Amino acid sequence: MIDLAVRHFALPLRHPFTISRGTVAVQDTVIVQLGEQGCHGYGEATTNPYYGATVESLARQISAVAPLLRRCSTDDLEGLLDGLTAELGEDMFARCALDMAAHDLWGKRLGRPVHGLWGLDPAAGPLSNYTIGIDTPERMVAKLAEVPGWPIYKIKLGTDRDLEIVRELRRHTDRPFRVDANCGWTVRQAIDYSGPLADLGVEFIEQPLAADDPGMAEVRRHSALPVFADESCAVEGDVETCAGRFHGINIKLVKCGGLAPARRMIARARELGLRVMCGCMTESTVGISALAQIVPQLDHVDMDGAALLAADIAVGVVVEDGRRRYPDRPGTGVELLDGPLPGA
Ligand code: MG
């Protein structure tokens, strides 16, 4: 028997965060708590207008599975996750929050970190980048100067001065860059920018074109840099369609429904010869700690979500200057700063 509690938190960002689609100053997030025999597991889904996930839709969908949860146990994690999938269908954000919480609870009840239960070495896997949101070149340089210790910077592009931005940032650091146009470019721009960006020390381009743009195969053929799918690779079924159009995929737990589907996507991407990255959606330490469990399996990771916040709501895996520090606690290692949520 698993008890459910759900709560909305507003996460203030250190800086308003702008990508090609818009700006966010406070990130709304929904935290799920699953309780079983005195243990509490935590999961998270941030809201996202692009994917139609609101506080209200998430809270409603998640609350609707309370009767199912009361009939389930993490003793049968797979059965629990299958039941949630059957109940929630395509609501990936709600599935993600519940999947994370179920894995955290599973690990806590067994007294082991989730990565350990999967046989993964937490010391393995890539360092994280730090993301610089769109702004004037001067303010983007100032943001970079605030966080000089990160090993890689991901630069959000999709403006009318993209090359100028990267040239200006390059004058202030010699660390590798990756860029993310968030669907903001045309085929011509993507191909034309790729050479100068390669010369500027950019290692790959994330999502140059709109999610379903048929020009992607042409970009992949002619780009001087590898191209990674993000908006084009939301759910498990998308991995297949990215082969031949991209060199790699960027999996996000909220988009695909959590850790279990993400692990299946990693396995399928490997079979297809795709490189694998995971990203985040400005989650708190709750979501970032869940993501940290699969990082040993990745080629690249963008897990700066909690580092972009002015105030966090939980303790767990800490990401500092790109390095992960796992707490000596079971599950995903998450505890809410204010203690467990009042039960439902
Ligand atoms: Mg992206």
XYZ file of C-alpha atoms and ligand atoms in Angstrom:
345
model
C 0.000 0.000 0.000
C 1.514 3.288 -1.171
C 0.302 6.707 0.023
C 0.420 9.689 -2.294
C 0.967 13.372 -1.557
C 1.362 16.067 -4.230
C 2.488 19.651 -3.833
C 3.215 22.609 -6.080
C 6.374 24.643 -5.452
C 7.498 27.842 -7.193
C 11.241 27.741 -7.833
C 12.836 31.190 -8.172
C 15.649 31.310 -10.758
C 18.923 33.134 -10.202
C 18.367 34.875 -13.547
C 15.321 34.965 -15.800
C 16.048 32.116 -18.229
C 15.415 32.772 -21.919
C 15.420 30.318 -24.802
C 14.205 30.875 -28.366
C 10.567 30.335 -27.258
C 10.345 32.650 -24.238
C 11.482 33.647 -20.743
C 10.917 32.106 -17.308
C 11.746 33.893 -14.007
C 10.017 31.467 -11.631
C 9.758 27.789 -12.534
C 6.606 26.076 -11.288
C 7.128 22.479 -10.299
C 5.042 19.638 -8.936
C 6.542 17.322 -6.319
C 5.178 13.838 -5.725
C 5.753 11.981 -2.489
C 5.093 8.249 -2.297
C 5.059 6.691 1.180
C 5.306 3.027 2.111
C 6.115 1.505 5.506
C 7.712 4.653 6.900
C 9.831 5.429 3.805
C 9.211 8.358 1.457
C 10.190 8.576 -2.218
C 10.197 11.835 -4.167
C 9.671 12.732 -7.803
C 9.223 15.918 -9.785
C 7.818 17.328 -12.990
C 8.309 20.983 -13.865
C 5.559 22.692 -15.816
C 6.117 23.456 -19.490
C 3.780 25.347 -21.833
C 5.453 23.873 -24.963
C 4.487 20.381 -23.798
C 1.122 21.459 -22.294
C 2.035 20.531 -18.706
C 0.524 22.887 -16.102
C 0.379 22.722 -12.298
C -3.340 21.987 -12.533
C -3.063 19.244 -15.185
C -0.190 17.572 -13.349
C -1.837 17.710 -9.913
C -5.110 16.373 -11.349
C -3.522 13.505 -13.285
C -1.237 12.491 -10.434
C -3.986 12.612 -7.804
C -6.141 10.353 -9.984
C -3.768 7.398 -9.479
C -4.075 7.432 -5.661
C -6.489 4.428 -5.631
C -4.121 2.414 -7.861
C -1.153 3.265 -5.620
C -3.016 2.033 -2.552
C -3.197 -1.407 -4.222
C 0.536 -1.425 -5.144
C 3.923 -1.921 -3.511
C 7.495 -1.164 -4.574
C 8.154 -4.859 -3.824
C 6.953 -5.199 -7.424
C 8.468 -2.072 -8.993
C 7.846 -3.211 -12.556
C 4.196 -4.004 -11.857
C 3.790 -0.607 -10.200
C 5.347 1.235 -13.163
C 3.272 -0.764 -15.669
C 0.120 0.092 -13.719
C 0.984 3.808 -13.765
C 1.692 3.684 -17.496
C -1.653 2.003 -18.172
C -3.479 4.575 -16.040
C -1.710 7.731 -17.252
C -1.187 6.920 -20.933
C 0.578 9.751 -22.751
C 0.829 12.143 -19.788
C 4.601 11.844 -19.651
C 5.198 14.649 -17.138
C 2.862 13.029 -14.587
C 4.381 9.613 -15.311
C 7.851 11.072 -14.806
C 7.122 12.487 -11.353
C 5.596 9.178 -10.245
C 8.343 7.055 -11.853
C 11.066 9.043 -10.073
C 9.250 8.797 -6.742
C 8.696 5.047 -7.211
C 12.406 4.466 -7.926
C 13.448 6.612 -4.955
C 11.052 4.736 -2.679
C 12.217 1.361 -4.080
C 15.856 2.212 -3.291
C 15.039 3.609 0.139
C 13.101 0.505 1.136
C 16.015 -1.678 0.004
C 18.542 0.643 1.677
C 20.565 1.077 -1.531
C 21.128 3.904 -4.003
C 19.203 3.356 -7.245
C 22.383 3.478 -9.342
C 23.823 0.747 -7.111
C 20.753 -1.460 -7.576
C 21.331 -1.112 -11.332
C 25.018 -2.010 -10.983
C 26.232 1.406 -12.200
C 29.432 3.097 -11.036
C 28.578 6.622 -9.827
C 32.125 7.775 -10.613
C 31.557 6.969 -14.307
C 29.823 9.208 -16.830
C 30.315 12.720 -18.181
C 30.654 16.048 -16.422
C 27.679 18.374 -16.771
C 27.568 21.550 -18.768
C 26.190 24.837 -17.408
C 23.557 26.558 -19.556
C 23.737 30.220 -20.533
C 20.257 31.474 -21.530
C 19.672 33.979 -24.309
C 20.395 37.623 -23.504
C 22.468 40.437 -24.913
C 26.040 39.264 -25.634
C 27.265 41.481 -22.769
C 24.860 39.957 -20.248
C 25.631 36.435 -21.478
C 29.324 37.152 -20.859
C 28.423 38.377 -17.366
C 26.487 35.131 -16.676
C 29.483 33.109 -17.840
C 31.786 35.112 -15.555
C 29.582 34.223 -12.540
C 30.216 30.487 -12.987
C 33.829 30.184 -14.160
C 34.436 26.667 -12.800
C 32.177 24.648 -15.108
C 33.961 22.388 -17.627
C 31.505 22.914 -20.526
C 28.983 25.627 -21.358
C 25.757 25.118 -23.280
C 24.736 28.297 -25.073
C 21.116 28.913 -25.960
C 20.794 30.373 -29.468
C 18.030 31.145 -31.954
C 18.491 34.934 -32.082
C 19.414 37.173 -35.006
C 22.986 37.470 -33.688
C 23.919 33.871 -32.881
C 27.472 33.798 -34.254
C 28.216 37.147 -32.637
C 27.113 35.729 -29.260
C 29.377 32.695 -29.526
C 32.343 34.785 -30.748
C 31.907 37.138 -27.809
C 31.654 34.317 -25.242
C 34.703 32.628 -26.760
C 36.793 35.696 -25.909
C 36.166 34.947 -22.210
C 36.768 31.189 -21.834
C 38.592 28.356 -23.565
C 36.186 25.658 -22.257
C 34.201 23.644 -24.819
C 30.797 24.962 -25.878
C 27.685 23.216 -27.110
C 24.816 25.203 -28.577
C 21.039 24.706 -28.513
C 18.856 26.532 -31.063
C 15.598 25.086 -29.629
C 14.068 24.742 -33.129
C 15.091 28.312 -34.039
C 17.044 27.778 -37.286
C 16.382 26.993 -40.927
C 18.222 24.252 -42.828
C 20.421 26.905 -44.460
C 21.301 28.587 -41.151
C 22.105 25.277 -39.476
C 24.492 24.229 -42.238
C 26.026 27.692 -42.668
C 26.564 28.245 -38.928
C 28.054 24.799 -38.318
C 31.487 25.557 -39.799
C 32.099 28.837 -37.944
C 30.745 27.257 -34.744
C 33.140 24.311 -35.108
C 35.995 26.830 -35.476
C 34.797 28.498 -32.262
C 35.167 25.307 -30.231
C 31.533 24.182 -30.293
C 31.266 20.386 -29.969
C 27.692 19.838 -31.160
C 24.418 21.512 -32.072
C 21.198 20.655 -30.270
C 17.856 20.825 -32.095
C 18.586 23.291 -34.913
C 15.214 22.841 -36.698
C 11.571 22.468 -35.687
C 10.787 19.049 -34.229
C 9.313 17.520 -37.392
C 11.271 19.484 -40.038
C 12.030 17.100 -42.925
C 15.224 19.091 -43.667
C 16.991 17.469 -40.730
C 18.509 14.658 -42.821
C 20.079 17.286 -45.078
C 21.492 19.161 -42.073
C 22.945 15.939 -40.717
C 24.617 15.248 -44.087
C 26.176 18.696 -44.485
C 26.719 19.985 -40.938
C 30.329 20.440 -39.849
C 29.201 19.477 -36.323
C 27.238 16.565 -34.861
C 23.546 17.327 -34.367
C 21.502 16.171 -31.376
C 17.721 15.800 -31.139
C 15.842 17.263 -28.195
C 12.360 18.450 -29.227
C 12.524 15.765 -31.980
C 13.098 13.045 -29.400
C 10.443 13.235 -26.714
C 9.268 9.655 -26.149
C 10.501 6.100 -26.671
C 9.057 5.776 -30.170
C 11.023 8.834 -31.343
C 14.447 7.226 -30.918
C 13.939 5.147 -34.059
C 13.070 8.197 -36.170
C 16.170 10.087 -35.024
C 18.541 7.573 -36.618
C 19.683 9.039 -39.948
C 18.497 12.534 -38.964
C 20.703 13.120 -35.923
C 23.995 11.891 -34.489
C 22.614 11.742 -30.989
C 19.582 12.306 -28.790
C 18.924 14.373 -25.684
C 16.612 12.454 -23.367
C 14.669 14.337 -20.720
C 12.926 12.470 -17.962
C 9.829 14.698 -18.004
C 9.412 14.273 -21.761
C 9.754 10.495 -21.840
C 7.997 9.591 -18.581
C 10.855 8.935 -16.154
C 13.808 6.672 -15.469
C 12.384 3.370 -16.738
C 11.557 4.646 -20.258
C 14.802 6.674 -20.324
C 16.795 3.493 -19.724
C 14.984 1.745 -22.569
C 15.687 4.744 -24.831
C 19.391 4.621 -23.954
C 19.532 0.924 -24.865
C 17.720 1.477 -28.186
C 19.877 4.509 -29.070
C 23.016 2.422 -28.504
C 21.696 -0.257 -30.865
C 21.074 2.420 -33.496
C 24.547 3.938 -33.074
C 23.223 7.203 -31.627
C 25.121 9.107 -28.971
C 23.161 9.728 -25.798
C 22.776 12.842 -23.727
C 20.332 13.618 -20.955
C 19.051 17.066 -20.178
C 16.878 18.706 -17.584
C 13.995 21.176 -17.456
C 15.094 23.461 -14.607
C 14.176 20.875 -11.998
C 15.052 21.229 -8.344
C 17.407 18.780 -6.638
C 14.518 16.283 -6.566
C 14.554 15.834 -10.355
C 18.304 16.298 -10.717
C 19.016 13.544 -8.158
C 16.819 11.124 -10.130
C 18.631 12.036 -13.339
C 21.992 11.520 -11.598
C 21.170 7.795 -11.247
C 21.535 7.175 -15.011
C 24.400 9.578 -15.781
C 26.990 6.754 -15.645
C 25.316 5.409 -18.826
C 25.566 8.666 -20.817
C 27.952 10.382 -23.234
C 26.896 13.919 -22.294
C 24.735 15.504 -19.638
C 23.068 18.819 -18.976
C 22.032 18.663 -15.317
C 22.438 22.238 -14.120
C 18.728 22.647 -13.243
C 19.181 23.043 -9.503
C 22.303 25.165 -10.055
C 20.150 27.706 -11.946
C 17.845 28.173 -8.932
C 18.045 30.980 -6.396
C 16.621 28.634 -3.737
C 16.224 24.842 -3.694
C 13.601 22.724 -1.921
C 15.546 19.517 -1.300
C 18.914 17.960 -0.580
C 20.253 15.119 -2.691
C 22.828 14.821 -5.437
C 24.815 18.052 -5.653
C 26.152 19.213 -9.019
C 28.983 21.667 -8.605
C 31.237 22.881 -11.393
C 29.915 20.008 -13.499
C 30.769 17.272 -10.980
C 28.178 15.082 -9.254
C 28.418 14.450 -5.535
C 26.145 11.619 -4.402
C 24.893 11.709 -0.814
C 25.416 8.703 1.415
C 21.697 7.904 1.352
C 19.591 5.253 -0.383
C 17.172 5.728 -3.287
C 17.921 8.816 -5.321
C 19.177 10.388 -2.080
C 16.469 13.071 -1.911
C 15.003 14.559 1.252
C 12.783 17.666 1.234
C 14.280 20.562 3.217
C 11.028 21.031 5.155
C 10.544 17.305 5.798
C 7.931 14.948 4.377
C 4.723 16.411 2.925
C 1.593 15.931 5.049
C -0.020 12.661 3.881
C -2.978 12.667 1.514
Mg 17.422 21.478 -25.712
